Short mmCIF file of C-alpha atoms in Angstrom, two decimals:
data_model
loop_
_atom_site.label_atom_id
_atom_site.label_comp_id
_atom_site.label_asym_id
_atom_site.label_seq_id
_atom_site.Cartn_x
_atom_site.Cartn_y
_atom_site.Cartn_z
CA UNK V 1 0.00 0.00 0.00
CA UNK V 2 2.79 2.39 0.86
CA UNK V 3 4.07 2.10 -2.72
CA UNK V 4 0.66 2.78 -4.25
CA UNK V 5 1.30 6.52 -4.29
CA UNK V 6 4.42 6.03 -6.43
CA UNK V 7 2.49 3.86 -8.88
CA UNK V 8 -0.26 6.45 -9.17
CA UNK V 9 2.26 9.23 -9.82
CA UNK V 10 3.54 7.33 -12.85
CA UNK V 11 0.00 6.69 -14.05
CA UNK V 12 -0.87 10.35 -13.80
CA UNK V 13 1.87 11.12 -16.35
CA UNK V 14 0.62 8.47 -18.77
CA UNK V 15 -3.10 9.04 -18.38
CA UNK V 16 -4.96 12.32 -18.94
CA UNK V 17 -7.16 12.81 -15.90
CA UNK V 18 -10.67 13.91 -16.72
CA UNK V 19 -12.94 14.88 -13.84
CA UNK V 20 -16.65 14.12 -14.15
CA UNK V 21 -19.06 16.95 -13.45
CA UNK V 22 -19.88 16.98 -9.76
CA UNK V 23 -20.73 19.57 -7.14
CA UNK V 24 -18.14 22.30 -6.94
CA UNK V 25 -16.31 23.01 -3.65
CA UNK V 26 -18.56 26.01 -3.16
CA UNK V 27 -21.70 23.88 -3.04
CA UNK V 28 -23.07 23.35 0.46
CA UNK V 29 -23.71 19.90 1.88
CA UNK V 30 -27.48 19.59 1.80
CA UNK V 31 -29.29 17.47 4.34
CA UNK V 32 -32.72 16.49 3.07
CA UNK V 33 -35.34 15.39 5.59
CA UNK V 34 -35.95 11.65 5.63
CA UNK V 35 -37.30 9.00 7.92
CA UNK V 36 -35.15 7.44 10.60
CA UNK V 37 -34.39 3.74 10.20
CA UNK V 38 -34.36 1.45 13.21
CA UNK V 39 -32.09 -1.60 13.26
CA UNK V 40 -30.91 -4.20 15.76
CA UNK V 41 -27.47 -5.58 16.57
CA UNK V 42 -25.80 -7.36 19.47
CA UNK V 43 -23.10 -6.48 21.98
CA UNK V 44 -21.86 -10.04 21.64
CA UNK V 45 -23.24 -13.02 19.74
CA UNK V 46 -22.46 -15.54 22.50
CA UNK V 47 -23.38 -15.41 26.20
CA UNK V 48 -22.64 -18.09 28.78
CA UNK V 49 -24.26 -19.58 31.84
CA UNK V 50 -24.31 -18.32 34.49
CA UNK V 51 -22.19 -15.16 34.55
CA UNK V 52 -21.65 -13.70 31.08
CA UNK V 53 -24.62 -11.68 29.89
CA UNK V 54 -25.21 -9.68 26.74
CA UNK V 55 -27.63 -7.32 25.06
CA UNK V 56 -29.38 -6.38 21.87
CA UNK V 57 -28.91 -2.78 20.76
CA UNK V 58 -31.84 -1.15 18.96
CA UNK V 59 -30.55 1.87 17.05
CA UNK V 60 -32.04 4.75 15.08
CA UNK V 61 -30.17 6.11 12.08
CA UNK V 62 -30.98 9.58 13.40
CA UNK V 63 -32.71 10.89 16.51
CA UNK V 64 -36.33 12.00 16.40
CA UNK V 65 -38.08 14.47 18.70
CA UNK V 66 -40.64 12.02 20.09
CA UNK V 67 -40.24 8.74 21.95
CA UNK V 68 -40.51 5.66 19.76
CA UNK V 69 -41.93 2.30 20.79
CA UNK V 70 -40.33 -0.51 18.78
CA UNK V 71 -42.17 -3.83 18.76
CA UNK V 72 -40.41 -7.14 18.29
CA UNK V 73 -40.93 -10.89 18.30
CA UNK V 74 -38.80 -13.39 20.20
CA UNK V 75 -37.96 -16.78 18.70
CA UNK V 76 -35.09 -19.26 18.99
CA UNK V 77 -34.53 -22.41 20.97
CA UNK V 78 -34.00 -20.71 24.35
CA UNK V 79 -37.08 -20.14 26.52
CA UNK V 80 -38.11 -16.69 27.69
CA UNK V 81 -38.19 -16.49 31.54
CA UNK V 82 -36.50 -19.89 31.89
CA UNK V 83 -33.17 -19.54 30.11
CA UNK V 84 -32.97 -15.76 30.50
CA UNK V 85 -34.81 -13.10 32.46
CA UNK V 86 -38.23 -12.21 31.07
CA UNK V 87 -38.35 -9.98 28.02
CA UNK V 88 -41.42 -8.06 26.88
CA UNK V 89 -42.14 -7.61 23.18
CA UNK V 90 -41.21 -3.95 22.87
CA UNK V 91 -38.65 -1.33 23.77
CA UNK V 92 -39.07 2.45 23.94
CA UNK V 93 -36.33 4.73 22.66
CA UNK V 94 -36.58 8.14 24.36
CA UNK V 95 -37.05 11.32 22.35
CA UNK V 96 -33.84 12.74 20.89
CA UNK V 97 -31.98 9.51 21.64
CA UNK V 98 -30.36 7.17 19.16
CA UNK V 99 -30.67 3.81 20.86
CA UNK V 100 -32.11 1.55 23.49
CA UNK V 101 -30.85 -1.68 25.04
CA UNK V 102 -32.61 -5.03 25.45
CA UNK V 103 -30.60 -6.67 28.23
CA UNK V 104 -30.11 -10.43 28.16
CA UNK V 105 -29.53 -11.74 31.67
CA UNK V 106 -28.85 -15.45 31.48
CA UNK V 107 -30.35 -17.77 34.09
CA UNK V 108 -28.36 -20.79 35.23
CA UNK V 109 -30.60 -23.85 35.04
CA UNK V 110 -27.78 -26.21 36.16
CA UNK V 111 -28.57 -28.44 33.21
CA UNK V 112 -25.91 -29.43 30.71
CA UNK V 113 -27.39 -28.77 27.28
CA UNK V 114 -26.57 -27.80 23.75
CA UNK V 115 -26.26 -24.22 22.59
CA UNK V 116 -29.55 -22.32 22.61
CA UNK V 117 -30.50 -19.22 20.63
CA UNK V 118 -32.42 -16.02 21.29
CA UNK V 119 -33.61 -14.40 18.05
CA UNK V 120 -35.23 -10.97 18.13
CA UNK V 121 -36.95 -9.58 15.04
CA UNK V 122 -38.13 -5.98 14.90
CA UNK V 123 -41.66 -5.76 13.48
CA UNK V 124 -43.05 -2.22 13.76
CA UNK V 125 -42.94 1.14 15.54
CA UNK V 126 -45.54 3.59 16.80
CA UNK V 127 -43.77 6.55 15.18
CA UNK V 128 -44.52 7.46 11.57
CA UNK V 129 -41.06 9.01 11.28
CA UNK V 130 -39.32 5.72 12.16
CA UNK V 131 -39.31 2.64 9.93
CA UNK V 132 -37.84 -0.81 10.44
CA UNK V 133 -34.92 -1.34 8.08
CA UNK V 134 -33.50 -4.54 6.65
CA UNK V 135 -31.21 -5.20 9.64
CA UNK V 136 -34.23 -6.21 11.67
CA UNK V 137 -33.09 -9.55 13.08
CA UNK V 138 -30.25 -10.43 15.44
CA UNK V 139 -29.26 -13.60 17.26
CA UNK V 140 -27.55 -14.34 20.59
CA UNK V 141 -26.43 -17.85 21.43
CA UNK V 142 -26.43 -19.13 25.03
CA UNK V 143 -23.48 -21.47 25.45
CA UNK V 144 -22.03 -23.28 28.41
CA UNK V 145 -18.63 -21.87 27.44
CA UNK V 146 -17.62 -19.30 24.83
CA UNK V 147 -14.52 -21.29 23.96
CA UNK V 148 -16.59 -24.44 23.43
CA UNK V 149 -18.98 -22.80 20.98
CA UNK V 150 -18.92 -24.52 17.61
CA UNK V 151 -20.38 -22.92 14.53
CA UNK V 152 -22.59 -25.34 12.64
CA UNK V 153 -23.16 -25.24 8.88
CA UNK V 154 -26.90 -24.89 9.29
CA UNK V 155 -26.59 -21.89 11.66
CA UNK V 156 -23.87 -20.04 9.75
CA UNK V 157 -26.11 -17.67 7.81
CA UNK V 158 -27.68 -16.31 11.01
CA UNK V 159 -24.32 -14.81 12.04
CA UNK V 160 -23.64 -13.19 8.67
CA UNK V 161 -24.37 -9.69 7.41
CA UNK V 162 -26.39 -11.21 4.60
CA UNK V 163 -28.36 -14.30 5.70
CA UNK V 164 -29.57 -14.60 2.09
CA UNK V 165 -26.05 -14.87 0.69
CA UNK V 166 -25.27 -17.43 -1.98
CA UNK V 167 -24.47 -20.95 -0.84
CA UNK V 168 -20.82 -20.46 -1.81
CA UNK V 169 -20.58 -17.25 0.23
CA UNK V 170 -22.09 -18.90 3.30
CA UNK V 171 -19.65 -21.77 2.85
CA UNK V 172 -16.76 -19.29 2.62
CA UNK V 173 -17.77 -17.72 5.94
CA UNK V 174 -18.12 -21.12 7.61
CA UNK V 175 -14.88 -22.52 6.25
CA UNK V 176 -12.84 -19.42 7.10
CA UNK V 177 -14.20 -19.45 10.64
CA UNK V 178 -13.60 -23.18 11.06
CA UNK V 179 -10.17 -23.18 9.41
CA UNK V 180 -8.94 -20.42 11.75
CA UNK V 181 -8.94 -22.85 14.66
CA UNK V 182 -5.96 -24.71 13.19
CA UNK V 183 -4.50 -22.72 10.28
CA UNK V 184 -4.29 -19.37 8.54
CA UNK V 185 -4.23 -18.64 4.82
CA UNK V 186 -1.31 -16.68 3.39
CA UNK V 187 -2.37 -14.03 0.86
CA UNK V 188 -0.95 -11.18 -1.18
CA UNK V 189 -2.37 -8.05 -2.78
CA UNK V 190 -2.20 -8.09 -6.61
CA UNK V 191 -0.40 -11.42 -6.55
CA UNK V 192 -1.17 -12.07 -10.22
CA UNK V 193 -0.32 -8.53 -11.37
CA UNK V 194 2.37 -7.09 -9.07
CA UNK V 195 5.89 -8.46 -9.56
CA UNK V 196 9.30 -7.60 -8.22
CA UNK V 197 11.49 -6.23 -11.04
CA UNK V 198 8.39 -6.47 -13.25
CA UNK V 199 9.19 -10.14 -13.80
CA UNK V 200 5.77 -11.30 -14.97
CA UNK V 201 4.48 -14.86 -15.16
CA UNK V 202 3.73 -16.89 -12.05
CA UNK V 203 2.98 -14.99 -8.86
CA UNK V 204 6.14 -14.12 -6.94
CA UNK V 205 5.01 -16.39 -4.10
CA UNK V 206 4.67 -19.27 -6.56
CA UNK V 207 8.12 -18.53 -8.01
CA UNK V 208 9.55 -18.97 -4.52
CA UNK V 209 7.40 -21.72 -3.01
CA UNK V 210 5.89 -23.59 -5.95
CA UNK V 211 2.36 -22.54 -4.99
CA UNK V 212 0.24 -19.44 -5.40
CA UNK V 213 -0.93 -17.69 -2.24
CA UNK V 214 -4.21 -18.92 -0.81
CA UNK V 215 -5.80 -15.47 -0.94
CA UNK V 216 -5.74 -12.79 -3.64
CA UNK V 217 -6.08 -9.11 -2.77
CA UNK V 218 -7.61 -6.75 -5.35
CA UNK V 219 -8.88 -3.16 -5.43
CA UNK V 220 -11.94 -1.36 -6.80
CA UNK V 221 -9.90 1.83 -7.27
CA UNK V 222 -9.41 1.74 -11.05
CA UNK V 223 -12.77 0.02 -11.56
CA UNK V 224 -14.69 2.91 -9.98
CA UNK V 225 -12.43 5.66 -11.33
CA UNK V 226 -14.25 8.55 -13.01
CA UNK V 227 -12.16 7.94 -16.13
CA UNK V 228 -13.40 4.38 -16.60
CA UNK V 229 -15.86 4.78 -19.48
CA UNK V 230 -16.41 1.06 -20.04
CA UNK V 231 -14.99 1.02 -23.57
CA UNK V 232 -12.36 -1.52 -24.69
CA UNK V 233 -9.77 1.16 -25.57
CA UNK V 234 -10.02 2.81 -22.15
CA UNK V 235 -7.00 2.13 -19.91
CA UNK V 236 -9.06 2.03 -16.72
CA UNK V 237 -11.57 -0.38 -18.25
CA UNK V 238 -8.67 -2.57 -19.34
CA UNK V 239 -7.49 -2.63 -15.74
CA UNK V 240 -10.99 -3.61 -14.66
CA UNK V 241 -10.88 -6.58 -17.00
CA UNK V 242 -7.49 -7.65 -15.66
CA UNK V 243 -8.57 -7.29 -12.03
CA UNK V 244 -11.85 -9.15 -12.40
CA UNK V 245 -10.20 -11.80 -14.57
CA UNK V 246 -7.61 -12.39 -11.85
CA UNK V 247 -10.34 -12.69 -9.22
CA UNK V 248 -12.20 -15.28 -11.29
CA UNK V 249 -8.95 -17.17 -11.86
CA UNK V 250 -8.31 -17.18 -8.11
CA UNK V 251 -11.80 -18.55 -7.44
CA UNK V 252 -11.33 -21.26 -10.07
CA UNK V 253 -8.11 -22.25 -8.26
CA UNK V 254 -10.00 -22.50 -4.95
CA UNK V 255 -8.43 -19.34 -3.53
CA UNK V 256 -10.13 -16.65 -1.43
CA UNK V 257 -10.71 -13.15 -2.85
CA UNK V 258 -10.62 -9.88 -0.94
CA UNK V 259 -11.19 -6.39 -2.41
CA UNK V 260 -10.05 -3.11 -0.85
CA UNK V 261 -11.30 0.23 -2.16
CA UNK V 262 -9.05 3.27 -2.53
CA UNK V 263 -12.01 5.46 -3.40
CA UNK V 264 -11.08 8.86 -4.84
CA UNK V 265 -12.50 11.95 -3.17
CA UNK V 266 -15.81 12.94 -4.77
CA UNK V 267 -15.12 16.56 -5.80
CA UNK V 268 -12.40 16.13 -8.42
CA UNK V 269 -12.04 12.35 -8.39
CA UNK V 270 -8.24 12.51 -8.36
CA UNK V 271 -6.93 11.54 -4.93
CA UNK V 272 -7.50 9.42 -1.84
CA UNK V 273 -4.47 10.55 0.18
CA UNK V 274 -5.29 13.66 2.18
CA UNK V 275 -1.76 14.95 1.62
CA UNK V 276 -2.79 15.58 -2.01
CA UNK V 277 -6.21 17.13 -1.27
CA UNK V 278 -7.30 20.70 -0.58
CA UNK V 279 -8.41 21.69 2.91
CA UNK V 280 -11.99 21.97 1.68
CA UNK V 281 -11.90 18.48 0.22
CA UNK V 282 -10.44 16.98 3.39
CA UNK V 283 -13.03 18.63 5.61
CA UNK V 284 -16.05 17.91 3.42
CA UNK V 285 -15.47 14.84 1.23
CA UNK V 286 -16.77 12.28 3.70
CA UNK V 287 -19.73 14.36 4.87
CA UNK V 288 -20.72 15.06 1.27
CA UNK V 289 -21.38 11.39 0.45
CA UNK V 290 -23.59 10.75 3.49
CA UNK V 291 -27.32 10.37 2.84
CA UNK V 292 -28.59 13.85 2.04
CA UNK V 293 -25.11 15.12 1.18
CA UNK V 294 -24.26 16.95 -2.03
CA UNK V 295 -22.27 13.99 -3.43
CA UNK V 296 -24.48 11.21 -2.11
CA UNK V 297 -25.83 10.33 -5.55
CA UNK V 298 -22.27 10.24 -6.85
CA UNK V 299 -21.42 7.72 -4.12
CA UNK V 300 -24.46 5.61 -5.00
CA UNK V 301 -23.26 5.55 -8.60
CA UNK V 302 -19.93 4.16 -7.40
CA UNK V 303 -21.69 1.50 -5.36
CA UNK V 304 -23.65 0.57 -8.47
CA UNK V 305 -20.32 -0.09 -10.22
CA UNK V 306 -19.18 -2.27 -7.31
CA UNK V 307 -22.46 -4.19 -7.47
CA UNK V 308 -22.23 -4.63 -11.24
CA UNK V 309 -18.78 -6.17 -10.84
CA UNK V 310 -19.90 -8.39 -7.96
CA UNK V 311 -22.83 -9.66 -9.98
CA UNK V 312 -20.78 -10.28 -13.11
CA UNK V 313 -17.83 -12.32 -11.81
CA UNK V 314 -18.72 -15.94 -12.55
CA UNK V 315 -16.45 -18.96 -12.11
CA UNK V 316 -16.07 -22.04 -14.28
CA UNK V 317 -18.74 -23.71 -12.13
CA UNK V 318 -21.29 -21.11 -13.24
CA UNK V 319 -21.48 -19.62 -9.72
CA UNK V 320 -20.96 -16.02 -8.67
CA UNK V 321 -17.49 -15.50 -7.19
CA UNK V 322 -17.73 -14.78 -3.44
CA UNK V 323 -15.35 -12.16 -2.08
CA UNK V 324 -14.56 -10.16 1.03
CA UNK V 325 -15.18 -6.43 0.62
CA UNK V 326 -12.96 -4.18 2.78
CA UNK V 327 -14.00 -0.54 2.30
CA UNK V 328 -12.71 2.42 4.33
CA UNK V 329 -9.70 0.51 5.67
CA UNK V 330 -7.27 2.15 8.12
CA UNK V 331 -10.06 4.50 9.07
CA UNK V 332 -8.45 5.37 12.43
CA UNK V 333 -5.73 7.49 10.80
CA UNK V 334 -5.64 10.76 8.89
CA UNK V 335 -3.95 9.73 5.64
CA UNK V 336 -7.21 8.75 3.90
CA UNK V 337 -10.17 11.13 3.59
CA UNK V 338 -12.39 8.62 5.37
CA UNK V 339 -10.06 8.65 8.38
CA UNK V 340 -10.99 9.58 11.95
CA UNK V 341 -9.64 13.11 11.53
CA UNK V 342 -12.22 13.87 8.85
CA UNK V 343 -15.48 12.38 10.14
CA UNK V 344 -17.11 11.64 13.47
CA UNK V 345 -17.65 8.09 14.71
CA UNK V 346 -21.39 8.45 14.13
CA UNK V 347 -20.85 9.68 10.57
CA UNK V 348 -18.53 6.76 9.85
CA UNK V 349 -21.03 4.26 11.26
CA UNK V 350 -23.88 5.87 9.31
CA UNK V 351 -22.03 5.60 6.00
CA UNK V 352 -20.86 2.04 6.68
CA UNK V 353 -24.41 0.94 7.41
CA UNK V 354 -25.75 2.72 4.35
CA UNK V 355 -23.07 1.07 2.20
CA UNK V 356 -23.96 -2.40 3.44
CA UNK V 357 -27.71 -1.89 3.13
CA UNK V 358 -27.51 -0.32 -0.32
CA UNK V 359 -25.33 -3.10 -1.71
CA UNK V 360 -27.26 -5.90 -0.05
CA UNK V 361 -30.86 -4.71 -0.09
CA UNK V 362 -31.13 -2.27 -2.99
CA UNK V 363 -28.52 -3.62 -5.42
CA UNK V 364 -29.03 -7.29 -4.43
CA UNK V 365 -25.37 -8.24 -3.93
CA UNK V 366 -25.38 -11.68 -2.31
CA UNK V 367 -21.79 -12.84 -2.78
CA UNK V 368 -20.00 -10.43 -0.48
CA UNK V 369 -18.60 -10.57 3.07
CA UNK V 370 -17.81 -7.26 4.78
CA UNK V 371 -14.48 -6.65 6.54
CA UNK V 372 -13.78 -4.00 9.20
CA UNK V 373 -10.06 -3.17 9.41
CA UNK V 374 -8.54 -0.27 11.31
CA UNK V 375 -4.82 0.36 11.46
CA UNK V 376 -2.82 -0.46 14.61
CA UNK V 377 -3.76 2.57 16.73
CA UNK V 378 -5.92 0.71 19.26
CA UNK V 379 -4.86 -1.00 22.49
CA UNK V 380 -8.22 -2.04 23.95
CA UNK V 381 -11.53 -3.53 22.89
CA UNK V 382 -13.26 -0.19 23.44
CA UNK V 383 -10.83 1.59 21.12
CA UNK V 384 -11.15 -1.10 18.47
CA UNK V 385 -14.95 -0.85 18.59
CA UNK V 386 -15.15 2.95 18.75
CA UNK V 387 -16.30 3.09 15.10
CA UNK V 388 -17.76 -0.39 14.88
CA UNK V 389 -21.10 -0.33 12.99
CA UNK V 390 -22.52 -3.39 14.74
CA UNK V 391 -22.53 -7.16 14.32
CA UNK V 392 -25.29 -6.93 11.71
CA UNK V 393 -22.90 -5.03 9.41
CA UNK V 394 -19.57 -6.85 9.76
CA UNK V 395 -18.41 -10.38 8.88
CA UNK V 396 -14.62 -10.05 9.28
CA UNK V 397 -12.71 -8.32 12.09
CA UNK V 398 -9.29 -7.31 10.83
CA UNK V 399 -6.26 -5.13 11.44
CA UNK V 400 -3.68 -3.53 9.15
CA UNK V 401 -0.28 -3.28 10.81
CA UNK V 402 3.07 -2.41 9.28
CA UNK V 403 4.57 -0.22 11.99
CA UNK V 404 4.91 -2.83 14.75
CA UNK V 405 6.84 -5.09 12.38
CA UNK V 406 9.04 -2.35 10.93
CA UNK V 407 12.32 -3.54 12.48
CA UNK V 408 10.91 -3.24 16.01
CA UNK V 409 12.24 -6.60 17.19
CA UNK V 410 10.47 -8.74 19.78
CA UNK V 411 8.69 -5.76 21.34
CA UNK V 412 7.01 -5.08 17.99
CA UNK V 413 6.05 -8.73 17.63
CA UNK V 414 4.51 -8.72 21.10
CA UNK V 415 2.65 -5.46 20.45
CA UNK V 416 1.18 -6.71 17.16
CA UNK V 417 0.21 -10.02 18.77
CA UNK V 418 -1.56 -8.25 21.64
CA UNK V 419 -3.67 -6.34 19.12
CA UNK V 420 -4.52 -9.53 17.27
CA UNK V 421 -5.50 -11.08 20.61
CA UNK V 422 -8.17 -8.38 20.94
CA UNK V 423 -9.54 -9.24 17.51
CA UNK V 424 -9.41 -12.96 18.27
CA UNK V 425 -11.43 -12.51 21.48
CA UNK V 426 -14.03 -10.30 19.82
CA UNK V 427 -14.37 -12.65 16.85
CA UNK V 428 -15.11 -15.55 19.19
CA UNK V 429 -17.71 -13.57 21.14
CA UNK V 430 -19.37 -12.16 18.04
CA UNK V 431 -19.00 -15.25 15.81
CA UNK V 432 -17.00 -13.34 13.24
CA UNK V 433 -13.89 -14.12 11.22
CA UNK V 434 -10.60 -12.76 12.59
CA UNK V 435 -7.88 -11.75 10.13
CA UNK V 436 -4.58 -9.89 9.75
CA UNK V 437 -5.80 -7.91 6.77
CA UNK V 438 -2.57 -6.15 5.74
CA UNK V 439 1.05 -6.39 6.79
CA UNK V 440 4.58 -6.78 5.53
CA UNK V 441 8.03 -5.22 5.53
CA UNK V 442 9.05 -3.31 2.40
CA UNK V 443 12.55 -3.97 1.13
CA UNK V 444 14.06 -1.76 -1.57
CA UNK V 445 17.52 -3.16 -2.36
CA UNK V 446 20.13 -0.45 -2.13
CA UNK V 447 18.03 1.49 0.36
CA UNK V 448 17.31 -0.97 3.18
CA UNK V 449 18.03 -4.59 4.05
CA UNK V 450 15.68 -7.48 4.85
CA UNK V 451 15.11 -8.30 8.51
CA UNK V 452 16.71 -11.57 9.56
CA UNK V 453 14.00 -14.09 10.45
CA UNK V 454 11.21 -11.67 9.58
CA UNK V 455 8.88 -14.32 8.12
CA UNK V 456 9.52 -17.56 10.00
CA UNK V 457 10.15 -15.90 13.35
CA UNK V 458 8.68 -12.39 13.71
CA UNK V 459 5.59 -12.73 11.53
CA UNK V 460 4.77 -16.31 12.45
CA UNK V 461 5.01 -15.48 16.17
CA UNK V 462 2.78 -12.46 15.66
CA UNK V 463 0.02 -14.56 14.11
CA UNK V 464 0.28 -17.65 16.34
CA UNK V 465 1.52 -16.67 19.82
CA UNK V 466 -1.00 -17.04 22.66
CA UNK V 467 -3.02 -19.52 20.58
CA UNK V 468 -4.90 -16.84 18.66
CA UNK V 469 -7.07 -17.86 15.73
CA UNK V 470 -6.62 -15.91 12.48
CA UNK V 471 -8.32 -17.07 9.28
CA UNK V 472 -5.86 -15.34 6.96
CA UNK V 473 -3.09 -12.77 6.65
CA UNK V 474 -2.24 -10.65 3.61
CA UNK V 475 1.04 -9.19 2.38
CA UNK V 476 0.92 -6.00 0.35
CA UNK V 477 1.96 -6.05 -3.29
CA UNK V 478 5.39 -6.41 -4.84
CA UNK V 479 6.49 -3.76 -7.34
CA UNK V 480 9.35 -3.02 -9.69
CA UNK V 481 11.90 -1.83 -7.11
CA UNK V 482 10.40 -3.04 -3.83
CA UNK V 483 9.28 -6.41 -2.53
CA UNK V 484 7.22 -7.61 0.41
CA UNK V 485 7.55 -11.29 -0.46
CA UNK V 486 10.94 -12.40 -1.85
CA UNK V 487 11.64 -14.10 -5.15
CA UNK V 488 14.06 -17.05 -5.31
CA UNK V 489 17.19 -14.98 -6.05
CA UNK V 490 16.89 -12.93 -2.84
CA UNK V 491 18.61 -13.76 0.44
CA UNK V 492 15.35 -13.83 2.42
CA UNK V 493 13.77 -16.48 0.17
CA UNK V 494 14.78 -19.31 2.50
CA UNK V 495 13.22 -17.49 5.45
CA UNK V 496 9.98 -17.09 3.48
CA UNK V 497 9.95 -20.75 2.47
CA UNK V 498 10.44 -21.72 6.11
CA UNK V 499 7.46 -19.50 7.00
CA UNK V 500 5.18 -21.08 4.40
CA UNK V 501 6.30 -24.56 5.52
CA UNK V 502 5.21 -23.90 9.11
CA UNK V 503 2.38 -26.08 10.47
CA UNK V 504 -0.31 -23.39 10.45
CA UNK V 505 0.32 -21.65 7.13
CA UNK V 506 -1.71 -22.54 4.05
CA UNK V 507 -1.00 -21.68 0.43
CA UNK V 508 -3.28 -22.35 -2.52
CA UNK V 509 -2.14 -25.95 -3.01
CA UNK V 510 -3.02 -26.79 0.61
CA UNK V 511 -6.47 -25.23 0.84
CA UNK V 512 -9.56 -27.28 1.62
CA UNK V 513 -12.70 -26.71 -0.44
CA UNK V 514 -13.64 -23.21 0.71
CA UNK V 515 -16.93 -23.01 -1.21
CA UNK V 516 -18.84 -26.08 -0.06
CA UNK V 517 -20.48 -26.63 3.32
CA UNK V 518 -19.81 -30.00 4.94
CA UNK V 519 -22.73 -32.40 5.07
#
């Protein structure tokens, strides 16, 4: 990622940048009146007898000036008043408030039994200004022990953002979650298109190990660029064809796909790094794409492009290609215009939820998992969750972390591992997939040297110490002068081979069937 800016600088020389007509910087950010949506999520997806309780959170997309009674039904295998303290069938959110809590206080019946579920479905409200949105159902499982909880194939969809996902997407969620107990998949961004010294052909990981990575990272950046006019002669459209073709190839090989999105700011459509943006753009870009904002329709057009791609990638088996979508990554920093310096936590959550709902419910994308991945700035669960949109909107809990592994020795390894421990714990409680979504150490020969034992010692310890469970990790891309994964001629190749030979690492040739649920 850190080399992406250099790549874009070269492209800007070769490609004439044309900016589509959008609102000028002088245009105000309009906020049109609309109804408030009410949704439900959970504080944790698993509670235990007798001491660990939980709650459902009923949330409005915006506050209203009158109290709102929200009615709901209770289903599931657990029994109201017997397995947990009595719940009514409604909750009242006070005027000018955004949320209310349905507390789940578990009762200990001293009986050893299988996992039981509490499922709450929002049905209606007594306020004409508040409507129930698509995230109307949430599930909490009562287990005798969080660590003993086992996800079953038949229950998998209930823990996903999209319970109506394709069979292959549900299988991907289940298999990633299950695989993380014993292994992690090794991936790389642009593995089929980014090569050290521009030495094309097999992926650089395959050149070194004999196998492709188990996960391919891609990006919607060029696909959603304003200059992509969809014609065969257009450079950006050509990149779209390469990117989607690589993703389909990865699926056909049994690999996992993940897409980031370096979305350009909406005023000129040129940049995503704030260091290259005007003060006006930095202060207003994010707010302008919120519902009611001056560039909201522009953002919906970009989501339409994402949906069109998602619904057009088809494998040799005739099935839509499932993939993990990772928008607004590293949102806790200030280097991207969606970072914490440029929007409030509530604004970030609002846009995340809109993005999920628009793709899933309006554009009917059913082959997508959603990944939440801050950078390494957090040191507690509360900090990690400070911009978390809720369990109903996230499938994968991730972290991007380069700094802790940038020649920081054992202290850096321990620091990175502690942060992954937080993700691991939350993923178990919430029945989500834990992942190390970006990492690596960038070596530019002549400028810096590889770190001795970086792969087999530092990185492997980071991902496996303290028995944490990570489904996958992803290296950033190799480029002409800089590598993150070594090719055979480099001195660190043996270290990398040792890393990929470790008991928990999986490359493409070692993957189980990721797209079929077990019987």
